[in-house]
Structures are given as structure tokens and as C-alpha cells.
């Protein structure tokens, strides 16, 4: 395998958004490269070990398909998706392999162990990016670029406007280091409420120092394994390396402390052990890239539909307190969904760049809903299709032909809510 230096589309980041972007672009006819800093794909789903998928059904209807469904089908065939106790859980290793298979089958080039370092601009156009590798700095050129870093790294380095955190003080949602306990007697575990009550008492007694207010765990495909989304690291900045270093250290301290408290105090964990922690902290919120449209909480609560819809979501506003304890969940109307508009993927000031991840243009509140993996898959796929079509037409993303984009998304199996229903009815 050789590393080429010029493509139609270069995707920075191989998480769910990057996977969606690469497949969307390649299936729409583009020559695509994915650049990933780790030695595997998956991002939040693998490096951060976020599990399971959050809901993507409402009113008895699945509202996200496309690349998300491709991944589910591939992992299911591998025996790596869903259990009776965790119907949307997945095997992290199966996820990595399924993603690689799908990208390679689509003709996508992948380069691992490459970290975005710099951007070269000419006016408002990205001419190339520089990535750091073990073999030195490499320059990559493309007609269109997609930022699927999750943190808006490419957009930020290119000079696109970004925001961080909530309006009143700039604090972002806390980060969580996911961890797993193995050899758990799951049938012997007390009810979740009872474990949470014991946890609260342990905090009050000084046995545990963790800002989270209760116990949060999930079941995964592996037998006798329990997945904890439990640690809470507050008042740190996910795009500040010094702050992030301190956050990682604090998160591992919390994980070790909570794991051994479980072993000592909770029925079913007597023979359990800390099996693994994620390769990196799970980041809920960092930069948000300001675009042609800013998605608001009101858009979500009113289940707003957009003419330039490129994907749908139903996950609620879910804000883990940036200051400490507490989680605010505000749901959208039952059976409803909200649209993600294409304009929120188009950053201000930069011409040949699309956002294919959780850092699309949104407020702190709305970001807390659209950040989840199923929605990010849909956002990425749309960014990829738009980038490929812009390569073919010569247009820049802000001038993309929306109806052509939507038609290709439907052709690729994506779901577009009411637009899809109207298209099927010939309206």
C-alpha cells in the first residue's frame, strides 16, 4: 500500500462521521482518503468505547438508515450486534472490522497513525493539509475536505468560526472515560436503583469522589461483562492538551476507584475485575463550527422540518452538568423527529469544507442531542455525498444542488423523514 497525496475528497477523522462521509463520497463516485490518528476506525464508538447506540426509532419507525444500517447489518452478520439485554449494543472489535471492510469494499483509501497538523489556505479555499506521521510530515491535496474530527480541528485550523461550551461561562459538558467490568454475575446484580442508592451513600461517606449523581451502565454482547458510562470529569477543555492530560488522569482514578468499590460492595461483582478502560476520554462537547444555519433547541422541541433536510434525529436534549452533579433531559414530542438541515454542515468563511461529525453548527443545548453516534453517521454520509457532487459539478458546498444531494442520499438508503415520504408519493 502506498500513500497517495491527491484525492477528490480527503476526510479527516475515521469515527462514525468519517465512516459515513467516506462511504457517502465513494458511493457517489469520488476518489476518497480517510486520515485517522489511531490504528483503527470508529472514533467515539471504539477509541472512546461509547456503547450502545442511542435510540434511532420513534413512533415505531426507524428514522436513520444508510451507513448506520450498513454497519448494523455487517456487525450482525459477524455476531457482533445486539443482545436481549442490550438490543443496540455492539462488539467494539466487530465495529472496527466492519468499518474497514465497508470502506475498502467501496474503494476508499485509509491511512492510520496520521494526525492533522496544519492547513494551507489560498484565500478562503483549502489548498492542502499537513499530517504528522512516523515518516514525517505529509502534504495531502483534495478538491473538497471533510472535517470528521469531532472537535472541529480542521475547521479551526482553517480559520472557520467556532464556539465552545454554554453561553454563560463557556463550560462544556463533562467528559467520561468508559470502562468495563468482566466476570460479573449479571443475574445476581441488584436493581439499578439499589446500586445507585449505595453509590450515593458511598459518595457521602467519602469512599468515592466522582461528580456523577447516579450509576449508569449498559450490557454488551460479551457474556458477564457490564459497560459503565460512569466517570465524570468537569471543567476541562477537550481541545487543550494540558487540560486533556489532567482530565485523562482524573478519569482513570475515578474508574479504578468505582470498579473496586463495586467489587467490594455490590452483589454480583464479587469475582469481577476491571477488564478495560477506553483508549481515550469520551468527549461530549468541544468546538462547534458555526455554519450557514445554527440548529437550536427550539428546532428540536418543535420537531422542525427543513427543506434542505439531510438526516433526522429523535434523541433528546441531554445535558450532563458542566459544573458537577445532575443531568437535564428534555424530550421532543412523542413519536416525532427533527430534521438536520444541510446548511448546518457548511461552515462560514471556508469554501471547500464540510463538517461531517458532531461539531456541526448548533447551540450548546441542541448539540447535546445531535452529538450521538446514529445521527453522526447520517451527518457524515450527507457531507460525503455533497463533497463528491461538488467535485463533479465544480460548485462549492454552500452552492450545492440540494435536491440532487437528497436524491443520492435516498439512493444510498438514507432516511429523510417527510421529504422521503413526499418523494415516494411523487409530490
XYZ file of C-alpha atoms in Angstrom:
427
model
C 0.000 0.000 0.000
C 1.343 3.429 -0.973
C 0.230 6.790 0.389
C -1.009 8.966 -2.449
C -1.026 12.708 -1.985
C -4.022 13.918 -4.026
C -7.699 12.902 -3.980
C -11.128 14.229 -4.848
C -12.140 14.147 -1.180
C -9.990 13.917 1.949
C -11.813 13.055 5.169
C -10.005 13.927 8.394
C -11.150 11.565 11.144
C -12.319 7.955 10.928
C -15.063 7.932 13.546
C -18.756 7.355 12.737
C -18.938 10.685 10.920
C -15.799 9.921 8.930
C -17.029 6.432 8.075
C -20.313 7.890 6.875
C -18.540 10.639 4.926
C -16.109 8.268 3.212
C -18.812 5.832 2.184
C -21.179 8.587 1.080
C -18.494 10.210 -1.064
C -17.130 6.971 -2.553
C -20.582 5.633 -3.401
C -21.325 8.945 -5.123
C -18.277 8.441 -7.349
C -15.452 10.271 -5.574
C -11.868 9.179 -5.029
C -11.585 9.258 -1.217
C -8.947 9.130 1.504
C -9.679 8.821 5.233
C -6.989 10.062 7.627
C -7.185 8.593 11.138
C -4.900 9.278 14.096
C -5.407 5.856 15.718
C -4.661 2.435 14.246
C -8.362 1.652 13.754
C -11.634 3.252 12.719
C -14.571 4.057 14.944
C -13.654 7.127 16.985
C -16.288 7.568 19.677
C -17.556 4.021 19.172
C -14.141 2.384 19.569
C -11.419 4.685 20.909
C -13.881 6.234 23.370
C -15.756 2.928 23.750
C -19.163 4.658 23.702
C -21.796 1.930 23.744
C -24.630 1.241 22.890
C -26.128 3.235 20.016
C -28.643 5.719 21.360
C -32.229 5.382 20.046
C -32.891 5.972 16.379
C -36.534 4.902 16.360
C -39.610 6.960 17.183
C -43.292 6.198 16.908
C -42.448 2.621 15.974
C -40.408 3.783 12.991
C -36.659 3.690 12.380
C -35.630 7.160 11.205
C -31.906 6.655 10.475
C -30.719 4.086 7.926
C -27.978 4.474 5.320
C -24.460 3.831 6.580
C -25.739 3.243 10.119
C -27.816 0.336 8.829
C -24.904 -0.926 6.741
C -22.809 -1.091 9.897
C -25.565 -2.810 11.863
C -26.085 -5.392 9.120
C -22.365 -6.123 8.851
C -21.868 -6.421 12.621
C -24.989 -8.592 12.897
C -23.571 -10.964 10.280
C -20.385 -11.092 12.378
C -22.342 -11.907 15.535
C -21.340 -8.558 16.991
C -24.594 -6.628 17.349
C -27.428 -6.726 19.844
C -28.441 -8.902 22.777
C -31.653 -9.421 24.713
C -30.405 -7.091 27.466
C -28.695 -4.674 25.068
C -30.550 -4.590 21.725
C -28.479 -1.686 20.358
C -25.151 -2.736 21.875
C -22.259 -3.760 19.664
C -18.926 -5.521 19.850
C -16.214 -2.854 19.641
C -13.847 -5.152 17.735
C -16.577 -6.102 15.279
C -17.231 -2.400 14.726
C -13.597 -1.784 13.763
C -13.517 -4.641 11.266
C -16.962 -3.933 9.811
C -15.995 -0.312 9.157
C -12.726 -1.305 7.489
C -14.474 -3.856 5.291
C -17.145 -1.417 4.137
C -14.629 1.310 3.304
C -12.252 -0.997 1.463
C -15.115 -2.556 -0.496
C -16.157 0.950 -1.573
C -12.628 1.703 -2.796
C -11.766 4.147 -0.016
C -8.100 4.585 0.880
C -7.288 4.614 4.613
C -4.195 5.893 6.357
C -3.816 5.229 10.084
C -1.396 6.831 12.549
C -1.641 10.222 10.850
C -2.508 13.328 12.875
C -3.752 16.587 11.357
C -1.105 19.247 11.951
C -1.650 22.185 9.615
C -3.784 23.643 6.846
C -2.640 25.615 3.802
C -5.141 28.181 2.539
C -5.383 30.364 -0.531
C -7.988 32.956 0.253
C -10.987 31.026 1.540
C -10.006 27.751 -0.151
C -8.091 24.907 1.478
C -5.254 24.002 -0.867
C -3.838 21.163 1.242
C -3.487 19.761 4.733
C -0.370 18.569 6.523
C -0.484 15.425 8.625
C 2.156 14.215 11.061
C 3.274 10.597 10.653
C 6.120 8.375 11.849
C 7.661 9.093 8.443
C 7.479 12.849 8.906
C 5.034 15.474 7.690
C 2.933 14.622 4.636
C 1.006 17.041 2.417
C -2.414 15.971 1.115
C -4.381 17.807 -1.566
C -8.062 17.497 -2.445
C -10.864 19.300 -4.221
C -13.043 19.018 -1.149
C -12.259 18.362 2.519
C -14.454 16.961 5.258
C -13.873 17.623 8.953
C -14.898 14.464 10.822
C -12.571 15.027 13.761
C -15.486 15.568 16.134
C -13.614 18.507 17.657
C -13.668 20.685 14.538
C -9.876 20.552 14.269
C -9.688 21.064 10.513
C -12.253 23.869 10.516
C -10.474 25.579 13.407
C -7.051 25.406 11.779
C -8.561 26.719 8.552
C -9.957 29.746 10.369
C -13.660 28.915 10.354
C -15.601 30.491 13.261
C -16.114 28.113 16.189
C -17.757 28.218 19.599
C -17.246 26.162 22.757
C -19.441 25.438 25.740
C -22.544 27.078 27.111
C -23.254 30.743 26.605
C -22.999 31.962 30.195
C -19.495 30.712 31.041
C -18.087 28.670 28.153
C -18.111 25.418 30.117
C -18.711 22.300 28.034
C -20.421 19.080 29.012
C -18.196 16.868 31.181
C -16.149 14.051 29.721
C -16.455 10.367 30.629
C -13.962 7.525 30.493
C -15.998 4.411 29.757
C -14.873 1.198 31.437
C -15.950 -2.433 31.581
C -16.184 -4.973 34.356
C -15.789 -8.663 33.467
C -16.797 -11.873 35.269
C -19.912 -10.195 36.639
C -22.768 -12.403 37.805
C -25.348 -10.336 35.963
C -28.306 -12.336 37.254
C -27.261 -11.588 40.824
C -26.942 -7.836 40.322
C -29.337 -5.721 42.390
C -31.728 -3.368 40.580
C -30.127 -0.240 39.121
C -31.899 1.976 41.675
C -30.454 -0.013 44.555
C -26.896 0.220 43.180
C -27.320 3.964 42.682
C -28.524 4.405 46.269
C -25.459 2.555 47.562
C -23.242 4.665 45.312
C -24.732 7.908 46.659
C -24.131 6.692 50.221
C -20.522 5.822 49.360
C -20.006 9.321 47.976
C -21.444 10.853 51.133
C -19.091 8.705 53.234
C -16.080 9.842 51.181
C -15.430 6.406 49.670
C -15.952 7.689 46.122
C -15.034 11.042 44.610
C -16.967 11.412 41.362
C -19.317 14.254 40.359
C -21.842 11.957 38.698
C -25.087 11.679 40.635
C -26.008 8.035 39.974
C -24.846 4.784 38.390
C -25.065 4.420 34.606
C -24.285 1.090 32.980
C -25.238 -0.947 29.932
C -24.980 -4.560 28.802
C -22.846 -5.522 25.801
C -22.650 -8.633 23.562
C -19.901 -10.258 25.649
C -21.240 -12.518 28.426
C -20.716 -11.490 32.045
C -19.461 -8.030 31.035
C -21.010 -4.749 32.171
C -20.199 -1.461 30.448
C -20.060 1.670 32.642
C -20.556 5.204 31.339
C -19.910 6.449 34.839
C -16.903 8.657 35.391
C -17.422 12.411 35.157
C -14.616 14.895 34.576
C -15.759 18.500 34.815
C -14.343 21.898 33.865
C -11.767 20.595 31.395
C -11.247 21.516 27.751
C -11.086 18.664 25.233
C -9.027 20.713 22.754
C -6.443 21.941 25.275
C -3.704 19.270 25.550
C -2.673 20.246 29.087
C -6.261 20.248 30.326
C -6.968 16.996 28.499
C -3.951 15.318 30.100
C -5.188 16.201 33.573
C -8.665 15.030 32.617
C -7.433 11.620 31.429
C -5.524 11.084 34.682
C -8.508 12.060 36.814
C -10.841 9.833 34.797
C -8.654 6.757 35.276
C -8.519 7.458 39.013
C -12.307 7.542 39.118
C -12.667 4.367 37.047
C -10.288 2.407 39.284
C -11.959 3.670 42.452
C -15.501 2.918 41.277
C -14.539 -0.510 39.915
C -13.074 -1.612 43.220
C -15.993 -0.171 45.149
C -18.299 -2.329 43.008
C -16.195 -5.434 43.694
C -16.206 -4.812 47.424
C -19.801 -3.675 47.900
C -22.202 -4.767 45.163
C -23.676 -8.228 44.801
C -22.720 -9.946 41.560
C -19.341 -8.193 41.391
C -17.543 -10.335 43.995
C -15.396 -12.077 41.361
C -15.404 -9.263 38.828
C -12.410 -7.238 37.696
C -11.745 -4.064 35.729
C -11.415 -5.510 32.234
C -10.664 -2.352 30.246
C -10.887 1.387 30.016
C -11.342 3.245 26.742
C -8.271 4.364 24.799
C -9.301 7.945 25.421
C -11.842 10.004 27.301
C -15.286 10.207 25.792
C -15.838 13.800 24.681
C -19.420 15.001 24.592
C -18.717 18.564 23.555
C -15.806 20.634 22.349
C -15.768 23.024 19.387
C -18.907 23.675 17.393
C -18.294 25.017 13.892
C -20.565 27.925 13.032
C -22.244 27.471 9.692
C -24.899 28.757 7.340
C -27.572 27.710 9.841
C -27.307 27.199 13.610
C -29.520 24.394 14.931
C -31.327 25.455 18.108
C -33.071 23.631 20.927
C -36.327 25.161 19.700
C -35.820 23.372 16.380
C -35.667 20.108 18.288
C -38.546 20.742 20.692
C -40.856 21.763 17.828
C -39.713 18.800 15.708
C -38.862 21.245 12.944
C -38.654 20.051 9.371
C -36.337 21.670 6.805
C -36.433 21.836 3.007
C -32.706 21.030 2.965
C -33.015 18.019 5.266
C -30.109 15.564 5.057
C -30.887 13.400 8.086
C -33.184 13.004 11.066
C -32.876 12.522 14.805
C -35.040 11.847 17.824
C -32.545 11.843 20.686
C -33.488 14.343 23.426
C -31.579 17.303 24.741
C -29.274 15.528 27.209
C -27.003 17.881 29.131
C -24.641 16.463 31.739
C -23.986 19.293 34.156
C -20.711 21.081 33.259
C -20.406 22.130 36.926
C -20.862 18.767 38.650
C -23.850 16.627 39.582
C -27.054 16.491 37.609
C -28.237 15.632 34.112
C -31.009 17.540 32.319
C -33.049 15.564 29.787
C -35.699 17.358 27.729
C -37.567 15.206 25.245
C -39.106 16.088 21.917
C -42.827 15.354 21.250
C -43.634 11.611 21.394
C -43.424 9.870 18.044
C -41.785 12.897 16.404
C -38.357 13.653 14.997
C -36.367 16.710 13.958
C -34.526 17.296 10.699
C -30.842 18.118 10.333
C -30.505 20.855 7.673
C -27.696 20.710 5.146
C -26.783 24.343 5.867
C -25.575 23.357 9.347
C -22.824 21.279 7.693
C -21.480 24.254 5.704
C -19.007 26.348 7.737
C -18.761 30.084 7.401
C -15.769 31.658 5.630
C -14.249 28.465 4.149
C -15.308 27.344 0.658
C -14.286 23.720 0.076
C -15.008 22.295 3.519
C -17.917 20.361 5.014
C -18.481 19.243 8.578
C -19.104 15.506 8.821
C -19.455 14.947 12.560
C -20.955 16.065 15.855
C -19.462 19.571 15.666
C -21.969 20.836 13.074
C -23.372 24.324 13.545
C -25.520 24.218 16.680
C -26.046 25.712 20.108
C -24.771 24.144 23.319
C -28.275 22.838 24.034
C -29.081 21.362 20.615
C -25.592 19.894 20.302
C -26.349 17.728 23.342
C -28.936 15.891 21.239
C -27.370 15.672 17.785
C -23.959 14.511 19.074
C -24.944 10.819 19.335
C -23.489 8.172 17.021
C -26.539 7.281 14.855
C -27.151 10.941 13.991
C -23.440 11.492 13.360
C -23.446 8.628 10.849
C -26.237 10.409 8.948
C -24.480 13.781 9.075
C -21.252 12.250 7.805
C -22.916 10.422 4.938
C -24.573 13.638 3.774
C -21.295 15.552 3.937
C -19.633 12.853 1.855
C -22.285 12.857 -0.846
C -22.271 16.653 -1.012
C -18.471 16.739 -1.298
C -18.482 14.182 -4.123
C -21.153 16.045 -6.042
C -19.294 19.337 -5.628
C -16.186 17.694 -7.076
C -18.229 16.675 -10.108
C -20.107 19.937 -10.606
C -17.355 22.366 -9.669
C -19.678 24.071 -7.186
C -18.665 24.884 -3.648
C -20.642 23.260 -0.810
C -22.689 26.374 0.033
C -23.992 26.327 -3.544
C -24.646 22.595 -3.708
C -27.743 21.344 -5.519
C -29.870 20.247 -2.560
C -32.425 18.166 -4.467
C -29.619 16.271 -6.215
C -27.943 15.673 -2.851
C -31.181 14.412 -1.326
C -31.840 12.129 -4.296
C -28.421 10.491 -3.930
C -28.879 10.083 -0.177
C -32.144 8.266 -0.806
C -30.404 6.188 -3.485
C -27.825 5.209 -0.822
C -30.559 4.097 1.566
C -30.551 7.109 3.872
C -33.737 8.315 5.579
C -35.027 11.850 5.079
C -38.288 11.897 7.016
C -41.194 13.794 5.431
C -39.123 14.635 2.362
C -38.687 10.926 1.734
C -42.417 10.265 2.125
C -43.247 13.054 -0.315
C -40.633 11.818 -2.785
C -42.101 8.316 -2.616
C -45.560 9.756 -3.289
C -44.222 11.680 -6.287
C -45.005 15.088 -4.805
